[in-house]
Amino acid sequence: MNATNPEPSGTGIDRASTAPMYDQLRQLILDGIVRDGLQPGDPLPGEHRLCEQYGISRTVVRQALAQLEHEGAVERIKGKGTFVARPRTSESLVHTLVGLFDEVERRGGHVHSEVLRHELTEADAEVAAALEVEEGAPVVVLTRLRHVDGEAWSLSTTWMPREIGEPTLGADLRDSSLYALLADNGVVATHGVRSAEATVATHEQAMQLGVSAGSALLRLRSVSRDESEQPIEFFIAYHRGDRSRFEFRLSTDSSQGSLVHVS
C-alpha cells in the first residue's frame, strides 16, 4: 500500500469465521494502514474497489467504513473518498471554563483567530437574558473564526456587559486569549453553565468553516460568572461536526465529559 494507490492487508475475508465480514474488513484496513505506514490524509481504497478485491457486498464495505469512521480511524469526504483520519485530541471545552486558546496552547498547538466583529452593540432578548441586563443595554460583541494549527475549527460569538467588554475593544485578539485579557483587567470566571447540542451548518457558516451547507455542527452555549455571581460573558460557538465529538470517562463515583476534536 502507498499514499497514491493503497491496498488493505491481503489476508482476505474468512467466510468460515464467526466474526462478521464487516469487522474482518475493518481489521484488514487497520492492519494495512499500520503495515504500510500511512499518514493522516493518505487515501484509502474506495467502496467499489474493496467490493471487488474481497468479493463482498457494498453493504459490508459501508458497515466497515462507518465503524472505522466512528472510531476516528478514517475520514470519509463526500465526492472525494476515504482517507486516514487525523489523530484525536481531547479538549475540556464542555465541562470546564477553559477556553479554546488556552486548551490548545496547553497541548502544544496554536490557535489563530480571524476577528470578524468586535464592537459595542445593543443586547437582544437572548443576550439580555443570558447576561442579566435590560434588552437594548450596551454590550460588547466579539465574533471570531477560530483556526487550530491552520485549519478552521469553530465560529464563535461572545457577548460581554459593557463595563467588562469595553477594555477589550482595540485589543489584538488574533493570536491571544480573551480570558487572559479579561484576567489582566481583574475579571476572572469562576463558574458557569455550558451546554452542547447538534445542529447543521447554514450556508454562511459552511463557507466560513470550510464544510458543506447542512453539515453537522456542534453548538456550544455558555454563560460564565465571576465570584460575585455577575455574568461576565455569554458565548455561542459552532464547532465542525467532522472534527468534534463527546467523550465521557465514567467510574462508580464520578464522571468526566470532554469535547474531543479530530485534529
Coordinates of C-alpha atoms in Angstrom, one line a residue:
M1 CA 0.0 0.0 0.0
N2 CA 1.2 3.5 -0.7
A3 CA -0.2 7.0 -0.4
T4 CA -1.3 7.2 -4.0
N5 CA -2.5 3.6 -4.6
P6 CA -3.1 2.0 -1.2
E7 CA -4.3 -1.6 -0.6
P8 CA -5.6 -3.1 2.6
S9 CA -3.8 -6.1 4.0
G10 CA -4.1 -9.0 1.7
T11 CA -5.1 -11.8 4.0
G12 CA -8.7 -11.8 2.8
I13 CA -12.1 -12.4 4.3
D14 CA -12.6 -15.8 6.1
R15 CA -16.2 -16.8 5.4
A16 CA -16.0 -19.7 7.8
S17 CA -15.2 -17.3 10.7
T18 CA -17.8 -16.4 13.3
A19 CA -16.6 -12.8 13.1
P20 CA -18.8 -10.6 10.9
M21 CA -17.4 -9.9 7.5
Y22 CA -17.6 -6.1 8.1
D23 CA -15.5 -6.5 11.2
Q24 CA -12.9 -8.6 9.4
L25 CA -12.7 -5.9 6.7
R26 CA -12.4 -3.2 9.3
Q27 CA -9.4 -5.0 10.8
L28 CA -7.8 -5.6 7.4
I29 CA -8.0 -1.9 6.7
L30 CA -6.4 -1.0 10.1
D31 CA -3.7 -3.6 9.5
G32 CA -2.9 -2.1 6.1
I33 CA -2.7 1.4 7.5
V34 CA -0.1 0.3 10.1
R35 CA 1.8 -2.1 7.9
D36 CA 2.3 0.5 5.1
G37 CA 2.9 3.4 7.4
L38 CA 0.1 5.5 6.0
Q39 CA -0.1 9.0 7.4
P40 CA -3.2 11.2 8.2
G41 CA -4.7 12.4 4.9
D42 CA -3.4 9.5 2.9
P43 CA -6.2 8.0 0.6
L44 CA -7.7 4.5 1.1
P45 CA -9.4 2.3 -1.4
G46 CA -13.0 3.2 -2.4
E47 CA -16.1 1.1 -1.8
H48 CA -16.2 -0.3 -5.3
R49 CA -12.5 -1.4 -5.2
L50 CA -13.0 -3.1 -1.8
C51 CA -16.0 -4.9 -3.0
E52 CA -14.0 -6.3 -6.0
Q53 CA -10.9 -7.1 -4.0
Y54 CA -12.7 -9.1 -1.3
G55 CA -15.7 -10.3 -3.1
I56 CA -18.1 -8.7 -0.6
S57 CA -21.2 -6.6 -0.9
R58 CA -21.2 -2.8 -0.7
T59 CA -23.3 -3.1 2.4
V60 CA -20.5 -4.9 4.2
V61 CA -18.0 -2.3 3.0
R62 CA -20.1 0.5 4.2
Q63 CA -20.6 -1.1 7.6
A64 CA -16.8 -1.5 8.0
L65 CA -16.1 2.1 6.9
A66 CA -18.8 3.5 9.1
Q67 CA -17.3 1.7 12.1
L68 CA -13.8 3.0 11.3
E69 CA -15.2 6.5 10.9
H70 CA -17.0 6.2 14.2
E71 CA -13.7 5.1 15.9
G72 CA -11.9 8.0 14.3
A73 CA -9.5 5.9 12.2
V74 CA -10.7 7.0 8.8
E75 CA -12.4 10.1 7.4
R76 CA -14.9 10.0 4.5
I77 CA -15.4 13.1 2.4
K78 CA -18.3 13.1 0.0
G79 CA -17.2 13.3 -3.6
K80 CA -13.5 12.7 -2.7
G81 CA -13.2 9.4 -1.0
T82 CA -11.9 7.8 2.2
F83 CA -8.7 8.9 4.0
V84 CA -6.6 8.0 7.0
A85 CA -8.0 10.3 9.8
R86 CA -6.0 12.8 11.7
P87 CA -5.2 12.0 15.4
R88 CA -7.7 12.9 18.0
T89 CA -7.0 15.4 20.8
S90 CA -9.2 15.7 23.9
E91 CA -10.3 19.2 24.9
S92 CA -12.1 20.3 28.1
L93 CA -14.3 22.9 26.5
V94 CA -17.6 21.3 27.6
H95 CA -17.0 20.6 31.3
T96 CA -14.6 23.3 32.3
L97 CA -14.3 27.1 31.9
V98 CA -11.1 26.6 29.9
G99 CA -11.2 28.5 26.5
L100 CA -10.1 27.1 23.2
F101 CA -7.0 29.2 23.0
D102 CA -5.7 28.1 26.5
E103 CA -6.7 24.4 25.9
V104 CA -4.9 24.1 22.5
E105 CA -1.9 26.0 23.7
R106 CA -1.6 23.7 26.7
R107 CA -1.2 20.7 24.3
G108 CA 1.3 22.5 22.1
G109 CA -1.0 23.6 19.3
H110 CA -1.7 27.1 18.0
V111 CA -5.0 29.0 17.7
H112 CA -5.3 31.9 15.3
S113 CA -8.5 33.9 15.3
E114 CA -9.9 35.9 12.4
V115 CA -11.8 38.7 14.2
L116 CA -15.0 39.2 12.2
R117 CA -16.7 41.7 14.5
H118 CA -15.6 43.4 17.7
E119 CA -17.7 46.4 18.7
L120 CA -20.3 47.9 21.0
T121 CA -23.9 46.9 20.2
E122 CA -27.3 46.5 21.9
A123 CA -28.4 43.3 23.6
D124 CA -31.2 41.4 22.0
A125 CA -33.6 39.4 24.1
E126 CA -31.4 36.2 24.2
V127 CA -28.2 38.1 25.1
A128 CA -30.0 40.3 27.7
A129 CA -31.4 37.2 29.4
A130 CA -28.1 35.4 29.5
L131 CA -26.1 38.5 30.8
E132 CA -29.0 39.6 33.1
V133 CA -29.2 43.1 31.6
E134 CA -32.0 45.0 30.1
E135 CA -32.9 44.3 26.5
G136 CA -31.2 47.0 24.4
A137 CA -28.5 47.6 27.0
P138 CA -25.0 48.2 25.6
V139 CA -22.8 45.1 25.3
V140 CA -19.6 44.3 23.6
V141 CA -19.8 41.6 20.9
L142 CA -16.8 39.6 19.6
T143 CA -17.2 37.2 16.6
R144 CA -14.2 35.1 15.7
L145 CA -13.4 32.4 13.2
R146 CA -11.0 30.1 15.1
H147 CA -8.3 28.2 13.3
V148 CA -6.3 25.4 15.1
D149 CA -3.0 24.6 13.5
G150 CA -4.1 26.3 10.3
E151 CA -7.5 24.6 9.9
A152 CA -10.9 26.2 10.6
W153 CA -12.4 24.6 13.7
S154 CA -15.1 26.9 15.1
L155 CA -17.1 30.0 14.7
S156 CA -17.8 31.8 18.0
T157 CA -19.6 34.9 19.1
T158 CA -19.1 36.3 22.6
W159 CA -21.1 39.0 24.3
M160 CA -19.9 40.9 27.4
P161 CA -21.5 43.6 29.6
R162 CA -20.2 47.0 28.5
E163 CA -18.1 47.6 31.7
I164 CA -16.4 44.2 31.2
G165 CA -16.0 44.2 27.4
E166 CA -15.0 47.8 26.8
P167 CA -11.4 47.3 27.9
T168 CA -11.1 44.6 25.2
L169 CA -12.0 47.0 22.3
G170 CA -9.0 47.7 20.3
A171 CA -7.0 44.7 21.7
D172 CA -5.4 42.4 19.2
L173 CA -7.1 39.0 19.8
R174 CA -5.9 37.3 16.6
D175 CA -3.2 35.3 18.5
S176 CA -4.1 35.8 22.1
S177 CA -6.6 34.6 24.8
L178 CA -9.7 36.6 25.6
Y179 CA -9.8 35.0 29.1
A180 CA -6.2 36.1 29.7
L181 CA -7.0 39.7 28.6
L182 CA -10.0 39.8 30.9
A183 CA -7.9 38.4 33.8
D184 CA -5.4 41.2 33.2
N185 CA -8.3 43.6 33.8
G186 CA -9.3 41.9 37.0
V187 CA -12.2 39.8 35.5
V188 CA -12.0 36.1 36.2
A189 CA -14.6 33.5 35.5
T190 CA -15.1 31.1 38.5
H191 CA -18.2 29.1 37.4
G192 CA -20.9 28.9 34.8
V193 CA -23.1 26.7 32.7
R194 CA -22.1 25.3 29.4
S195 CA -24.2 23.1 27.1
A196 CA -23.8 21.4 23.8
E197 CA -26.2 20.3 21.1
A198 CA -26.2 19.1 17.5
T199 CA -27.2 21.4 14.6
V200 CA -26.4 21.9 10.9
A201 CA -24.4 24.5 9.1
T202 CA -26.1 27.4 7.4
H203 CA -24.7 28.5 4.0
E204 CA -22.7 31.3 5.7
Q205 CA -21.4 29.1 8.4
A206 CA -20.4 26.4 5.9
M207 CA -18.5 28.9 3.8
Q208 CA -16.6 30.1 6.9
L209 CA -15.8 26.7 8.3
G210 CA -15.0 25.0 5.0
V211 CA -17.8 22.5 5.1
S212 CA -20.9 21.9 3.0
A213 CA -24.2 23.6 3.9
G214 CA -26.3 21.3 6.0
S215 CA -23.2 19.6 7.5
A216 CA -23.3 18.6 11.2
L217 CA -22.1 21.2 13.7
L218 CA -21.7 21.0 17.5
R219 CA -23.2 24.1 19.1
L220 CA -21.8 25.2 22.4
R221 CA -23.6 27.7 24.6
S222 CA -22.0 29.1 27.7
V223 CA -22.6 31.7 30.4
S224 CA -19.7 32.4 32.7
R225 CA -19.9 34.2 36.1
D226 CA -17.4 35.7 38.5
E227 CA -17.2 35.0 42.2
S228 CA -19.9 37.7 42.9
E229 CA -22.3 35.8 40.6
Q230 CA -22.2 38.5 37.9
P231 CA -22.4 37.2 34.4
I232 CA -19.2 38.3 32.6
E233 CA -19.6 36.6 29.2
F234 CA -22.1 34.7 27.1
F235 CA -21.0 32.9 24.0
I236 CA -22.3 30.6 21.3
A237 CA -19.7 28.6 19.3
Y238 CA -20.2 26.3 16.3
H239 CA -17.7 23.5 16.0
R240 CA -17.3 21.4 12.9
G241 CA -19.1 18.1 13.3
D242 CA -16.5 16.2 11.4
R243 CA -13.9 17.4 13.9
S244 CA -15.8 17.1 17.2
R245 CA -17.5 14.5 19.4
F246 CA -18.3 14.0 23.1
E247 CA -16.3 11.5 25.2
F248 CA -17.2 10.5 28.7
R249 CA -15.0 8.8 31.2
L250 CA -17.1 7.0 33.8
S251 CA -16.5 5.5 37.2
T252 CA -18.8 4.3 40.0
D253 CA -18.4 7.6 41.9
S254 CA -17.8 10.2 39.3
S255 CA -17.8 11.0 35.6
Q256 CA -15.9 13.4 33.4
G257 CA -17.0 14.7 30.0
S258 CA -14.9 16.3 27.3
L259 CA -15.2 17.5 23.7
V260 CA -12.8 15.5 21.5
H261 CA -11.6 17.1 18.3
V262 CA -10.2 15.3 15.3
S263 CA -7.0 17.3 14.8

